[in-house]
mmCIF file of C-alpha atoms and ligand atoms in Angstrom:
data_model
loop_
_atom_site.group_PDB
_atom_site.id
_atom_site.type_symbol
_atom_site.label_atom_id
_atom_site.label_comp_id
_atom_site.label_asym_id
_atom_site.label_seq_id
_atom_site.Cartn_x
_atom_site.Cartn_y
_atom_site.Cartn_z
ATOM 1 C CA MET A 930 43.076 22.197 -18.978
ATOM 2 C CA ASN A 931 42.199 21.718 -22.639
ATOM 3 C CA THR A 932 39.232 18.971 -22.962
ATOM 4 C CA THR A 933 36.540 18.759 -25.350
ATOM 5 C CA VAL A 934 32.910 18.469 -23.536
ATOM 6 C CA ASP A 935 29.627 18.634 -24.556
ATOM 7 C CA GLN A 936 28.058 22.165 -24.012
ATOM 8 C CA ALA A 937 24.983 20.774 -22.789
ATOM 9 C CA ASP A 938 26.500 19.227 -20.005
ATOM 10 C CA PHE A 939 28.643 22.054 -19.084
ATOM 11 C CA PHE A 940 25.755 24.121 -18.906
ATOM 12 C CA LYS A 941 23.996 21.670 -17.037
ATOM 13 C CA THR A 942 26.464 21.475 -14.471
ATOM 14 C CA LEU A 943 26.297 25.172 -13.757
ATOM 15 C CA THR A 944 22.522 25.639 -14.223
ATOM 16 C CA GLU A 945 21.841 23.184 -11.790
ATOM 17 C CA LYS A 946 23.497 25.260 -9.235
ATOM 18 C CA SER A 947 21.673 28.256 -9.936
ATOM 19 C CA ASP A 948 20.060 28.131 -6.291
ATOM 20 C CA GLY A 949 23.616 29.433 -5.134
ATOM 21 C CA GLY A 950 26.827 27.154 -5.842
ATOM 22 C CA THR A 951 29.372 28.274 -8.449
ATOM 23 C CA LEU A 952 27.005 30.228 -10.693
ATOM 24 C CA ARG A 953 28.319 34.021 -11.086
ATOM 25 C CA GLY A 954 25.723 36.703 -10.526
ATOM 26 C CA ASP A 955 23.129 37.560 -8.281
ATOM 27 C CA TYR A 956 19.777 35.286 -8.445
ATOM 28 C CA SER A 957 17.939 36.458 -5.285
ATOM 29 C CA GLY A 958 16.023 39.056 -7.224
ATOM 30 C CA CYS A 959 14.683 37.119 -10.287
ATOM 31 C CA ASP A 960 11.264 36.139 -11.167
ATOM 32 C CA ALA A 961 10.140 32.545 -12.164
ATOM 33 C CA ASN A 962 11.396 33.078 -15.690
ATOM 34 C CA TYR A 963 14.772 34.359 -14.248
ATOM 35 C CA VAL A 964 14.256 37.659 -14.998
ATOM 36 C CA VAL A 965 15.555 40.652 -13.388
ATOM 37 C CA GLN A 966 15.413 44.649 -13.356
ATOM 38 C CA GLN A 967 18.651 46.223 -14.999
ATOM 39 C CA ASP A 968 19.505 48.536 -12.465
ATOM 40 C CA TRP A 969 21.681 50.428 -14.497
ATOM 41 C CA SER A 970 22.254 53.306 -11.844
ATOM 42 C CA ALA A 971 24.296 50.840 -10.156
ATOM 43 C CA TYR A 972 27.030 50.438 -12.617
ATOM 44 C CA THR A 973 29.944 52.644 -11.635
ATOM 45 C CA PRO A 974 32.148 54.929 -13.468
ATOM 46 C CA GLU A 975 34.890 52.265 -13.662
ATOM 47 C CA GLN A 976 32.539 50.125 -15.406
ATOM 48 C CA HIS A 977 31.563 52.319 -17.762
ATOM 49 C CA GLU A 978 35.169 52.887 -18.687
ATOM 50 C CA LEU A 979 35.590 49.231 -18.780
ATOM 51 C CA TRP A 980 32.729 48.809 -21.277
ATOM 52 C CA ARG A 981 34.220 51.637 -23.420
ATOM 53 C CA ARG A 982 37.448 49.817 -23.613
ATOM 54 C CA LEU A 983 35.851 46.637 -24.539
ATOM 55 C CA TYR A 984 33.648 48.115 -27.055
ATOM 56 C CA GLN A 985 36.627 50.191 -28.713
ATOM 57 C CA ARG A 986 38.695 47.127 -29.193
ATOM 58 C CA GLN A 987 36.045 45.407 -30.721
ATOM 59 C CA ALA A 988 34.717 47.761 -32.737
ATOM 60 C CA LYS A 989 37.858 48.183 -34.261
ATOM 61 C CA LEU A 990 38.125 44.663 -35.374
ATOM 62 C CA VAL A 991 34.627 44.104 -37.076
ATOM 63 C CA PRO A 992 34.860 46.204 -40.475
ATOM 64 C CA GLY A 993 35.808 43.617 -43.110
ATOM 65 C CA ARG A 994 35.584 40.973 -40.589
ATOM 66 C CA ALA A 995 31.907 40.763 -39.280
ATOM 67 C CA CYS A 996 29.160 40.396 -41.420
ATOM 68 C CA GLU A 997 27.394 43.180 -42.906
ATOM 69 C CA GLU A 998 24.034 42.688 -40.894
ATOM 70 C CA PHE A 999 26.203 42.781 -37.485
ATOM 71 C CA ILE A 1000 28.222 45.971 -38.656
ATOM 72 C CA LYS A 1001 25.357 47.714 -39.984
ATOM 73 C CA SER A 1002 22.985 47.170 -36.627
ATOM 74 C CA LEU A 1003 25.841 47.593 -34.153
ATOM 75 C CA ALA A 1004 26.581 51.261 -35.386
ATOM 76 C CA ALA A 1005 23.051 52.038 -35.216
ATOM 77 C CA MET A 1006 22.698 50.693 -31.500
ATOM 78 C CA ASN A 1007 24.962 53.541 -30.230
ATOM 79 C CA ALA A 1008 26.484 51.924 -27.622
ATOM 80 C CA ALA A 1009 30.151 52.816 -27.917
ATOM 81 C CA ASP A 1010 30.254 55.207 -24.727
ATOM 82 C CA GLU A 1011 28.585 53.503 -21.770
ATOM 83 C CA LEU A 1012 26.854 50.532 -20.674
ATOM 84 C CA PRO A 1013 23.532 50.061 -22.619
ATOM 85 C CA ARG A 1014 20.081 50.816 -21.225
ATOM 86 C CA PHE A 1015 18.456 47.568 -21.941
ATOM 87 C CA ASP A 1016 14.829 49.239 -22.143
ATOM 88 C CA ARG A 1017 16.106 51.805 -24.800
ATOM 89 C CA THR A 1018 17.489 49.073 -26.965
ATOM 90 C CA THR A 1019 14.346 47.110 -26.761
ATOM 91 C CA GLU A 1020 12.524 49.782 -27.861
ATOM 92 C CA ALA A 1021 14.440 50.031 -31.116
ATOM 93 C CA LEU A 1022 14.629 46.332 -31.458
ATOM 94 C CA TYR A 1023 10.944 45.874 -31.063
ATOM 95 C CA LYS A 1024 10.203 48.270 -33.772
ATOM 96 C CA ALA A 1025 12.817 46.381 -36.111
ATOM 97 C CA THR A 1026 11.939 42.746 -35.183
ATOM 98 C CA LYS A 1027 9.448 42.328 -32.430
ATOM 99 C CA TRP A 1028 12.347 40.954 -30.278
ATOM 100 C CA GLU A 1029 12.982 42.294 -26.640
ATOM 101 C CA ILE A 1030 15.875 41.915 -24.371
ATOM 102 C CA VAL A 1031 15.140 40.915 -20.814
ATOM 103 C CA ALA A 1032 17.960 41.018 -18.106
ATOM 104 C CA VAL A 1033 18.941 37.627 -16.125
ATOM 105 C CA PRO A 1034 21.556 37.409 -13.677
ATOM 106 C CA GLY A 1035 23.845 35.032 -15.802
ATOM 107 C CA LEU A 1036 23.417 31.611 -16.868
ATOM 108 C CA ILE A 1037 19.883 30.358 -16.590
ATOM 109 C CA PRO A 1038 18.382 27.099 -17.027
ATOM 110 C CA ASP A 1039 18.099 25.574 -20.680
ATOM 111 C CA LEU A 1040 14.348 25.346 -20.443
ATOM 112 C CA THR A 1041 13.914 28.797 -19.429
ATOM 113 C CA PHE A 1042 16.387 29.842 -22.167
ATOM 114 C CA PHE A 1043 14.382 28.368 -24.715
ATOM 115 C CA GLN A 1044 11.071 29.606 -23.641
ATOM 116 C CA HIS A 1045 12.734 33.213 -23.561
ATOM 117 C CA LEU A 1046 13.869 32.698 -27.315
ATOM 118 C CA ALA A 1047 10.780 31.008 -28.577
ATOM 119 C CA ASN A 1048 8.795 33.808 -27.295
ATOM 120 C CA ARG A 1049 11.407 36.476 -28.926
ATOM 121 C CA ARG A 1050 12.884 37.688 -25.713
ATOM 122 C CA PHE A 1051 16.972 37.435 -25.645
ATOM 123 C CA PRO A 1052 18.427 36.859 -22.026
ATOM 124 C CA VAL A 1053 21.167 39.353 -21.357
ATOM 125 C CA THR A 1054 23.492 39.086 -18.431
ATOM 126 C CA VAL A 1055 23.623 42.292 -16.312
ATOM 127 C CA TRP A 1056 26.922 41.978 -14.689
ATOM 128 C CA LEU A 1057 30.252 43.126 -16.366
ATOM 129 C CA ARG A 1058 33.499 41.133 -16.112
ATOM 130 C CA ASN A 1059 36.470 42.576 -13.999
ATOM 131 C CA PRO A 1060 39.305 44.495 -15.683
ATOM 132 C CA GLU A 1061 41.504 41.475 -14.963
ATOM 133 C CA GLU A 1062 38.928 39.274 -17.217
ATOM 134 C CA PHE A 1063 39.470 41.944 -20.397
ATOM 135 C CA ASP A 1064 40.358 39.062 -22.478
ATOM 136 C CA TYR A 1065 38.955 35.975 -21.155
ATOM 137 C CA ILE A 1066 35.566 35.172 -19.066
ATOM 138 C CA VAL A 1067 34.212 31.812 -18.422
ATOM 139 C CA GLU A 1068 30.626 32.785 -18.365
ATOM 140 C CA PRO A 1069 28.845 34.934 -20.408
ATOM 141 C CA ASP A 1070 28.686 38.637 -19.145
ATOM 142 C CA VAL A 1071 26.878 41.796 -20.421
ATOM 143 C CA PHE A 1072 29.578 42.441 -22.920
ATOM 144 C CA HIS A 1073 29.475 39.051 -24.671
ATOM 145 C CA ASP A 1074 25.851 39.038 -24.523
ATOM 146 C CA PHE A 1075 24.958 42.757 -25.560
ATOM 147 C CA PHE A 1076 27.772 43.378 -28.010
ATOM 148 C CA GLY A 1077 27.880 39.865 -29.528
ATOM 149 C CA HIS A 1078 24.392 38.743 -29.484
ATOM 150 C CA VAL A 1079 22.082 42.010 -29.680
ATOM 151 C CA PRO A 1080 23.169 43.517 -32.906
ATOM 152 C CA LEU A 1081 21.911 40.013 -35.228
ATOM 153 C CA LEU A 1082 18.668 40.605 -33.457
ATOM 154 C CA PHE A 1083 17.824 43.311 -35.785
ATOM 155 C CA ASP A 1084 18.285 41.207 -38.668
ATOM 156 C CA PRO A 1085 14.752 39.974 -39.392
ATOM 157 C CA VAL A 1086 15.801 36.450 -41.157
ATOM 158 C CA PHE A 1087 18.274 35.997 -38.194
ATOM 159 C CA ALA A 1088 15.670 36.994 -35.637
ATOM 160 C CA ASP A 1089 13.076 34.299 -36.964
ATOM 161 C CA TYR A 1090 15.955 31.540 -36.675
ATOM 162 C CA LEU A 1091 16.893 31.975 -33.412
ATOM 163 C CA GLN A 1092 12.889 31.978 -32.173
ATOM 164 C CA LYS A 1093 12.931 28.635 -34.414
ATOM 165 C CA PHE A 1094 15.760 27.411 -32.382
ATOM 166 C CA GLY A 1095 14.172 28.496 -28.918
ATOM 167 C CA GLN A 1096 11.280 26.153 -30.292
ATOM 168 C CA GLY A 1097 13.361 23.410 -31.208
ATOM 169 C CA GLY A 1098 14.990 23.418 -28.037
ATOM 170 C CA LEU A 1099 11.958 22.978 -26.084
ATOM 171 C CA LYS A 1100 11.335 19.935 -28.095
ATOM 172 C CA ALA A 1101 14.458 18.431 -27.682
ATOM 173 C CA LEU A 1102 14.223 18.401 -23.894
ATOM 174 C CA ASP A 1103 11.504 16.476 -24.201
ATOM 175 C CA GLN A 1104 13.062 14.319 -26.928
ATOM 176 C CA ASP A 1105 16.139 14.035 -24.657
ATOM 177 C CA ALA A 1106 18.307 15.592 -27.590
ATOM 178 C CA LEU A 1107 19.836 18.824 -25.842
ATOM 179 C CA THR A 1108 23.344 17.780 -26.578
ATOM 180 C CA TYR A 1109 22.750 17.634 -30.381
ATOM 181 C CA LEU A 1110 20.846 21.289 -30.317
ATOM 182 C CA ALA A 1111 23.576 22.804 -27.952
ATOM 183 C CA ARG A 1112 26.021 22.043 -30.754
ATOM 184 C CA LEU A 1113 23.726 23.629 -33.241
ATOM 185 C CA TYR A 1114 23.684 26.657 -31.070
ATOM 186 C CA TRP A 1115 27.514 26.526 -30.526
ATOM 187 C CA TYR A 1116 28.481 26.099 -33.822
ATOM 188 C CA THR A 1117 26.112 28.773 -35.496
ATOM 189 C CA VAL A 1118 25.159 31.805 -32.804
ATOM 190 C CA GLU A 1119 28.162 31.421 -31.116
ATOM 191 C CA PHE A 1120 30.862 30.660 -33.612
ATOM 192 C CA GLY A 1121 29.471 30.734 -37.057
ATOM 193 C CA LEU A 1122 31.184 31.956 -40.354
ATOM 194 C CA MET A 1123 29.707 33.269 -43.429
ATOM 195 C CA HIS A 1124 30.829 32.684 -46.994
ATOM 196 C CA THR A 1125 30.390 36.043 -48.911
ATOM 197 C CA PRO A 1126 31.402 37.412 -52.290
ATOM 198 C CA GLN A 1127 33.924 39.553 -50.280
ATOM 199 C CA GLY A 1128 35.294 36.333 -48.452
ATOM 200 C CA LEU A 1129 34.705 34.788 -44.981
ATOM 201 C CA ARG A 1130 32.953 36.991 -42.373
ATOM 202 C CA ILE A 1131 31.530 36.318 -38.774
ATOM 203 C CA TYR A 1132 28.527 36.273 -37.483
ATOM 204 C CA GLY A 1133 28.758 33.983 -34.255
ATOM 205 C CA ALA A 1134 28.723 35.986 -30.838
ATOM 206 C CA GLY A 1135 31.302 34.146 -29.140
ATOM 207 C CA ILE A 1136 33.977 35.367 -31.652
ATOM 208 C CA LEU A 1137 32.691 38.656 -32.494
ATOM 209 C CA SER A 1138 33.127 39.174 -28.489
ATOM 210 C CA SER A 1139 36.668 37.833 -28.422
ATOM 211 C CA GLY A 1140 39.834 39.802 -28.658
ATOM 212 C CA GLY A 1141 41.789 37.156 -30.236
ATOM 213 C CA GLU A 1142 39.548 34.833 -32.119
ATOM 214 C CA VAL A 1143 38.157 37.526 -34.589
ATOM 215 C CA GLU A 1144 41.387 37.497 -36.698
ATOM 216 C CA TYR A 1145 42.192 33.762 -35.743
ATOM 217 C CA SER A 1146 38.665 32.348 -37.358
ATOM 218 C CA LEU A 1147 38.981 33.956 -40.425
ATOM 219 C CA THR A 1148 42.660 33.807 -41.332
ATOM 220 C CA ASN A 1149 44.510 31.176 -39.342
ATOM 221 C CA PRO A 1150 45.408 27.920 -41.545
ATOM 222 C CA ALA A 1151 44.822 25.929 -38.421
ATOM 223 C CA PRO A 1152 41.378 25.305 -37.769
ATOM 224 C CA ARG A 1153 38.949 23.721 -40.469
ATOM 225 C CA ARG A 1154 36.219 25.417 -41.784
ATOM 226 C CA VAL A 1155 33.408 23.321 -43.277
ATOM 227 C CA ALA A 1156 30.135 24.196 -44.890
ATOM 228 C CA MET A 1157 27.410 24.203 -42.059
ATOM 229 C CA GLU A 1158 25.059 21.241 -42.407
ATOM 230 C CA VAL A 1159 22.903 20.664 -39.864
ATOM 231 C CA GLU A 1160 23.400 16.834 -38.715
ATOM 232 C CA ARG A 1161 27.268 17.083 -39.219
ATOM 233 C CA VAL A 1162 27.251 19.842 -36.827
ATOM 234 C CA MET A 1163 25.003 18.228 -34.422
ATOM 235 C CA ARG A 1164 27.294 15.340 -34.375
ATOM 236 C CA THR A 1165 30.280 17.032 -33.900
ATOM 237 C CA GLN A 1166 31.978 17.895 -30.039
ATOM 238 C CA TYR A 1167 33.497 21.399 -29.354
ATOM 239 C CA LYS A 1168 35.971 23.107 -27.053
ATOM 240 C CA ILE A 1169 34.755 25.564 -24.519
ATOM 241 C CA ASP A 1170 38.054 26.798 -23.380
ATOM 242 C CA SER A 1171 40.350 27.317 -26.532
ATOM 243 C CA TYR A 1172 39.837 28.520 -29.766
ATOM 244 C CA GLN A 1173 37.330 26.512 -32.065
ATOM 245 C CA GLU A 1174 39.036 23.661 -34.117
ATOM 246 C CA THR A 1175 36.258 23.654 -36.693
ATOM 247 C CA TYR A 1176 34.192 26.586 -37.907
ATOM 248 C CA PHE A 1177 31.034 25.872 -39.893
ATOM 249 C CA VAL A 1178 30.244 28.198 -42.662
ATOM 250 C CA ILE A 1179 26.931 29.212 -44.077
ATOM 251 C CA ARG A 1180 25.799 31.029 -47.252
ATOM 252 C CA ASP A 1181 23.310 33.502 -45.623
ATOM 253 C CA PHE A 1182 20.972 33.591 -43.034
ATOM 254 C CA GLN A 1183 18.299 32.385 -44.909
ATOM 255 C CA GLN A 1184 19.953 29.081 -45.396
ATOM 256 C CA LEU A 1185 20.084 28.898 -41.517
ATOM 257 C CA PHE A 1186 16.536 29.511 -41.260
ATOM 258 C CA ASP A 1187 15.662 26.978 -43.947
ATOM 259 C CA ALA A 1188 17.883 24.288 -41.946
ATOM 260 C CA THR A 1189 15.550 24.774 -39.221
ATOM 261 C CA GLU A 1190 12.361 24.087 -40.901
ATOM 262 C CA PRO A 1191 12.476 20.376 -41.052
ATOM 263 C CA ASP A 1192 11.418 18.208 -37.854
ATOM 264 C CA PHE A 1193 14.801 17.272 -36.119
ATOM 265 C CA THR A 1194 13.388 13.927 -34.596
ATOM 266 C CA PRO A 1195 14.840 11.987 -37.535
ATOM 267 C CA TYR A 1196 18.123 13.389 -37.034
ATOM 268 C CA TYR A 1197 18.260 12.711 -33.435
ATOM 269 C CA ASP A 1198 17.343 9.179 -34.047
ATOM 270 C CA ARG A 1199 20.436 8.661 -36.407
ATOM 271 C CA LEU A 1200 22.709 10.704 -33.949
ATOM 272 C CA LYS A 1201 21.723 8.250 -31.255
ATOM 273 C CA GLN A 1202 23.159 5.444 -33.000
ATOM 274 C CA VAL A 1203 26.754 7.174 -34.026
ATOM 275 C CA GLU A 1204 29.796 7.961 -32.157
ATOM 276 C CA ALA A 1205 30.268 11.817 -31.719
ATOM 277 C CA LEU A 1206 32.988 13.204 -33.911
ATOM 278 C CA PRO A 1207 36.072 15.100 -32.518
ATOM 279 C CA ALA A 1208 35.862 18.942 -32.667
ATOM 280 C CA ASN A 1209 38.891 18.371 -35.288
ATOM 281 C CA ALA A 1210 37.029 16.090 -37.618
ATOM 282 C CA LEU A 1211 37.229 16.359 -41.619
ATOM 283 C CA LEU A 1212 35.369 13.600 -43.319
ATOM 284 C CA PRO A 1213 36.040 11.871 -46.669
ATOM 285 C CA GLY A 1214 34.687 14.445 -49.376
ATOM 286 C CA GLU A 1215 34.370 17.309 -47.169
ATOM 287 C CA THR A 1216 36.180 20.425 -48.519
ATOM 288 C CA ASN A 1217 38.255 22.593 -46.012
ATOM 289 C CA ILE A 1218 37.386 26.046 -47.126
ATOM 290 C CA ALA A 1219 40.532 28.272 -47.558
ATOM 291 C CA PRO A 1220 41.008 31.218 -44.936
ATOM 292 C CA ASN A 1221 41.287 34.724 -45.800
ATOM 293 C CA LEU A 1222 44.231 36.312 -46.435
ATOM 294 C CA ALA A 1223 45.920 37.934 -43.372
HETATM 295 N N1 LIG B 1451 21.639 31.013 -20.384
HETATM 296 N N2 LIG B 1451 22.138 33.364 -19.805
HETATM 297 C C1 LIG B 1451 22.025 32.372 -20.606
HETATM 298 N N3 LIG B 1451 22.661 32.378 -21.763
HETATM 299 C C2 LIG B 1451 22.765 31.137 -22.651
HETATM 300 O O1 LIG B 1451 23.330 31.503 -23.856
HETATM 301 C C3 LIG B 1451 22.330 30.118 -22.120
HETATM 302 C C4 LIG B 1451 21.839 30.127 -20.702
HETATM 303 N N4 LIG B 1451 21.370 28.819 -20.610
HETATM 304 C C5 LIG B 1451 21.282 27.626 -21.300
HETATM 305 C C6 LIG B 1451 21.781 27.611 -22.545
HETATM 306 N N5 LIG B 1451 22.443 28.845 -23.045
HETATM 307 C C7 LIG B 1451 22.183 26.622 -23.634
HETATM 308 O O2 LIG B 1451 21.352 25.678 -23.125
HETATM 309 C C8 LIG B 1451 22.361 27.074 -24.928
HETATM 310 O O3 LIG B 1451 23.547 26.996 -25.084
HETATM 311 C C9 LIG B 1451 22.062 25.711 -25.923
HETATM 312 FE FE1 LIG B 1452 26.594 33.866 -26.141
#
């Protein structure tokens, strides 16, 4: 299977089944905001061992490949040796940027997800993948959510961007524009690259928690690398079951934050009038940014 679909539809299918169905994770104990207790003592020694292996593989890849903000915060989180206790990370995180981690059973409905972000709460899945899923999982687990997303919440500008995104999400739901906002999330928070004086660096959590895409996204000549522009991103479909065919590149987190300052309503009005672009589009006049040397 290798289809281009819209993320919003993808999550819709999944989250609409959150009363049972095919969603992975135990939703029986969650409150109205889909928050659960992280039962840390229930993780087994085998799971801590699997966490260590996942962590070690990824941590080895990030120097010179992830952005400095990620590397610095990851090191300060001290999460290498065992599955993290969310409440301890929250203590440090709250001091840094007034964000908190909340434990969730897995994917949660869009509305709830945006409400958490708008209130500076990041939902982190409690379950860990099986050893057979070391290289690939379909739904986000605790390794993706924690290793990939939490470090950047320590960065003040990125932290503000993500809150703005949550507020934008709540508005987009009212404007029937979730498809567009989901693409922005995908191509920034999950798969974003940054152009630094040292070369391209990764800030997207979907790349940073992946064994293969870290190197691929930076050095493989096949995918497109295009300067990030909000309306262009919102128009572009993406792959959920292969490496990305396009990465969008920012200069810094301030650019990302500033891009979410305007009201998106006029963008949505225009986007509803045009066809979506395929995941591999390169428009006339766009520069395909050169990869880093392998
Ligand atoms: N739930 N736990 C969780 N994590 C997500 O990243 C997530 C979600 N629900 C909805 C959702 N993402 C999407 O709507 C966003 O990607 C836009
Ligand atoms: Fe994610």
